[in-house]
mmCIF file of C-alpha atoms in Angstrom:
data_model
loop_
_atom_site.group_PDB
_atom_site.id
_atom_site.type_symbol
_atom_site.label_atom_id
_atom_site.label_comp_id
_atom_site.label_asym_id
_atom_site.label_seq_id
_atom_site.Cartn_x
_atom_site.Cartn_y
_atom_site.Cartn_z
ATOM 1 C CA UNK A 2 125.953 80.243 76.248
ATOM 2 C CA UNK A 3 123.472 80.656 78.466
ATOM 3 C CA UNK A 4 120.864 78.818 80.867
ATOM 4 C CA UNK A 5 116.773 79.414 80.968
ATOM 5 C CA UNK A 6 114.814 78.439 83.545
ATOM 6 C CA UNK A 7 110.923 76.921 82.131
ATOM 7 C CA UNK A 8 108.216 75.581 84.270
ATOM 8 C CA UNK A 9 105.628 72.965 82.931
ATOM 9 C CA UNK A 10 103.806 74.309 80.162
ATOM 10 C CA UNK A 11 105.783 77.410 79.083
ATOM 11 C CA UNK A 12 106.630 77.837 75.645
ATOM 12 C CA UNK A 13 110.403 77.461 74.067
ATOM 13 C CA UNK A 14 109.476 77.579 71.117
ATOM 14 C CA UNK A 15 106.836 78.345 68.347
ATOM 15 C CA UNK A 16 106.202 76.363 64.822
ATOM 16 C CA UNK A 17 107.473 78.887 62.108
ATOM 17 C CA UNK A 18 109.396 80.996 64.907
ATOM 18 C CA UNK A 19 112.236 82.120 63.446
ATOM 19 C CA UNK A 20 115.880 79.926 64.641
ATOM 20 C CA UNK A 21 117.438 82.325 66.332
ATOM 21 C CA UNK A 22 118.829 80.343 69.196
ATOM 22 C CA UNK A 23 119.271 75.978 69.500
ATOM 23 C CA UNK A 24 118.428 75.040 73.155
ATOM 24 C CA UNK A 25 120.678 71.755 74.500
ATOM 25 C CA UNK A 26 117.996 70.331 77.459
ATOM 26 C CA UNK A 27 120.294 70.055 80.336
ATOM 27 C CA UNK A 28 117.466 68.776 82.896
ATOM 28 C CA UNK A 29 114.052 67.707 82.710
ATOM 29 C CA UNK A 30 112.305 67.359 79.136
ATOM 30 C CA UNK A 31 110.445 69.282 76.375
ATOM 31 C CA UNK A 32 107.797 68.636 74.298
ATOM 32 C CA UNK A 33 107.957 69.012 70.842
ATOM 33 C CA UNK A 34 104.252 69.128 69.516
ATOM 34 C CA UNK A 35 103.574 69.384 66.014
ATOM 35 C CA UNK A 36 99.251 68.089 64.078
ATOM 36 C CA UNK A 37 100.304 64.461 64.203
ATOM 37 C CA UNK A 38 102.612 63.779 66.969
ATOM 38 C CA UNK A 39 104.010 64.664 70.523
ATOM 39 C CA UNK A 40 107.707 63.527 71.331
ATOM 40 C CA UNK A 41 109.632 63.445 74.596
ATOM 41 C CA UNK A 42 112.571 65.294 74.278
ATOM 42 C CA UNK A 43 115.428 64.536 77.424
ATOM 43 C CA UNK A 44 118.386 65.312 78.632
ATOM 44 C CA UNK A 45 121.539 66.338 75.918
ATOM 45 C CA UNK A 46 118.454 66.497 72.757
ATOM 46 C CA UNK A 47 119.208 69.767 71.273
ATOM 47 C CA UNK A 48 116.273 71.540 69.875
ATOM 48 C CA UNK A 49 116.963 73.790 65.906
ATOM 49 C CA UNK A 50 119.367 70.814 65.487
ATOM 50 C CA UNK A 51 117.176 69.092 63.399
ATOM 51 C CA UNK A 52 115.362 72.371 61.377
ATOM 52 C CA UNK A 53 116.319 75.285 58.968
ATOM 53 C CA UNK A 54 115.532 79.550 58.967
ATOM 54 C CA UNK A 55 111.918 77.923 61.186
ATOM 55 C CA UNK A 56 110.990 75.920 63.991
ATOM 56 C CA UNK A 57 108.754 73.303 62.078
ATOM 57 C CA UNK A 58 106.945 72.208 65.644
ATOM 58 C CA UNK A 59 105.968 73.856 68.841
ATOM 59 C CA UNK A 60 108.214 73.487 71.622
ATOM 60 C CA UNK A 61 106.921 72.845 75.458
ATOM 61 C CA UNK A 62 108.307 72.434 78.959
ATOM 62 C CA UNK A 63 107.783 69.426 80.011
ATOM 63 C CA UNK A 64 107.929 69.952 84.494
ATOM 64 C CA UNK A 65 110.610 72.265 85.064
ATOM 65 C CA UNK A 66 113.735 71.773 82.979
ATOM 66 C CA UNK A 67 116.537 73.823 81.937
ATOM 67 C CA UNK A 68 118.041 74.573 78.928
ATOM 68 C CA UNK A 69 121.643 76.440 77.527
ATOM 69 C CA UNK A 70 121.097 78.086 74.855
ATOM 70 C CA UNK A 71 123.328 79.833 71.847
ATOM 71 C CA UNK A 72 122.516 81.805 68.905
ATOM 72 C CA UNK A 73 122.558 79.626 65.629
ATOM 73 C CA UNK A 74 121.167 81.020 62.599
ATOM 74 C CA UNK A 75 123.666 79.291 60.698
ATOM 75 C CA UNK A 76 126.101 77.051 59.649
ATOM 76 C CA UNK A 77 129.037 79.678 60.522
ATOM 77 C CA UNK A 78 127.466 80.196 63.909
ATOM 78 C CA UNK A 79 127.516 76.637 63.756
ATOM 79 C CA UNK A 80 131.061 75.988 63.095
ATOM 80 C CA UNK A 81 132.064 78.797 65.698
ATOM 81 C CA UNK A 82 130.706 78.262 68.512
ATOM 82 C CA UNK A 83 132.092 74.181 68.464
ATOM 83 C CA UNK A 84 135.184 75.185 66.900
ATOM 84 C CA UNK A 85 135.555 77.214 70.513
ATOM 85 C CA UNK A 86 133.563 74.516 72.578
ATOM 86 C CA UNK A 87 135.924 71.455 71.094
ATOM 87 C CA UNK A 88 134.481 69.103 73.863
ATOM 88 C CA UNK A 89 130.314 69.904 72.728
ATOM 89 C CA UNK A 90 131.057 67.690 69.229
ATOM 90 C CA UNK A 91 130.035 64.455 70.456
ATOM 91 C CA UNK A 92 126.846 65.186 72.177
ATOM 92 C CA UNK A 93 125.989 67.700 68.593
ATOM 93 C CA UNK A 94 126.953 64.553 66.466
ATOM 94 C CA UNK A 95 124.921 61.478 69.324
ATOM 95 C CA UNK A 96 122.199 64.477 69.857
ATOM 96 C CA UNK A 97 121.504 64.728 65.756
ATOM 97 C CA UNK A 98 121.427 60.926 65.137
ATOM 98 C CA UNK A 99 118.791 59.891 68.078
ATOM 99 C CA UNK A 100 116.180 62.417 67.232
ATOM 100 C CA UNK A 101 117.360 61.737 63.577
ATOM 101 C CA UNK A 102 116.343 57.941 64.669
ATOM 102 C CA UNK A 103 114.080 59.213 66.711
ATOM 103 C CA UNK A 104 111.899 61.303 63.881
ATOM 104 C CA UNK A 105 112.424 58.458 61.290
ATOM 105 C CA UNK A 106 110.505 56.156 63.835
ATOM 106 C CA UNK A 107 107.789 58.352 64.300
ATOM 107 C CA UNK A 108 107.023 58.770 60.684
ATOM 108 C CA UNK A 109 107.183 55.067 60.117
ATOM 109 C CA UNK A 110 104.796 54.884 62.718
ATOM 110 C CA UNK A 111 102.575 57.182 60.935
ATOM 111 C CA UNK A 112 103.190 55.593 57.901
ATOM 112 C CA UNK A 113 101.790 51.912 59.479
ATOM 113 C CA UNK A 114 98.748 54.113 60.066
ATOM 114 C CA UNK A 115 97.904 55.596 57.183
ATOM 115 C CA UNK A 116 98.524 52.222 55.253
ATOM 116 C CA UNK A 117 96.237 50.720 58.052
ATOM 117 C CA UNK A 118 93.719 53.217 57.462
ATOM 118 C CA UNK A 119 93.853 53.245 54.168
ATOM 119 C CA UNK A 120 93.158 49.041 54.030
ATOM 120 C CA UNK A 121 90.123 49.487 56.367
ATOM 121 C CA UNK A 122 88.134 52.386 53.809
ATOM 122 C CA UNK A 123 89.491 49.938 50.950
#
């Protein structure tokens, strides 16, 4: 694992970039941005945990931040990492659940807005 520092607005990953590394936010926060919404991702969040082979969103530093990155291209890489770093297992579980919940809230809000818009048009 290696630490990388980013300044305000620095690009961490762009949509459609191949996922070669996952990043743990150790200081500061990151903006996850897609066509519809921007989400602030804070300390102990993991960039890449909800992705497949390609990043689904753009990720930018919000202010100064520090990320811990580690190679993770597949479930084999993740399994190897978690075997070597068992103390990280609870963080990964918590982050996956928390970030999934955050995504569901965003999609629920977007669904409500789409329904309101549809009702307005009708």
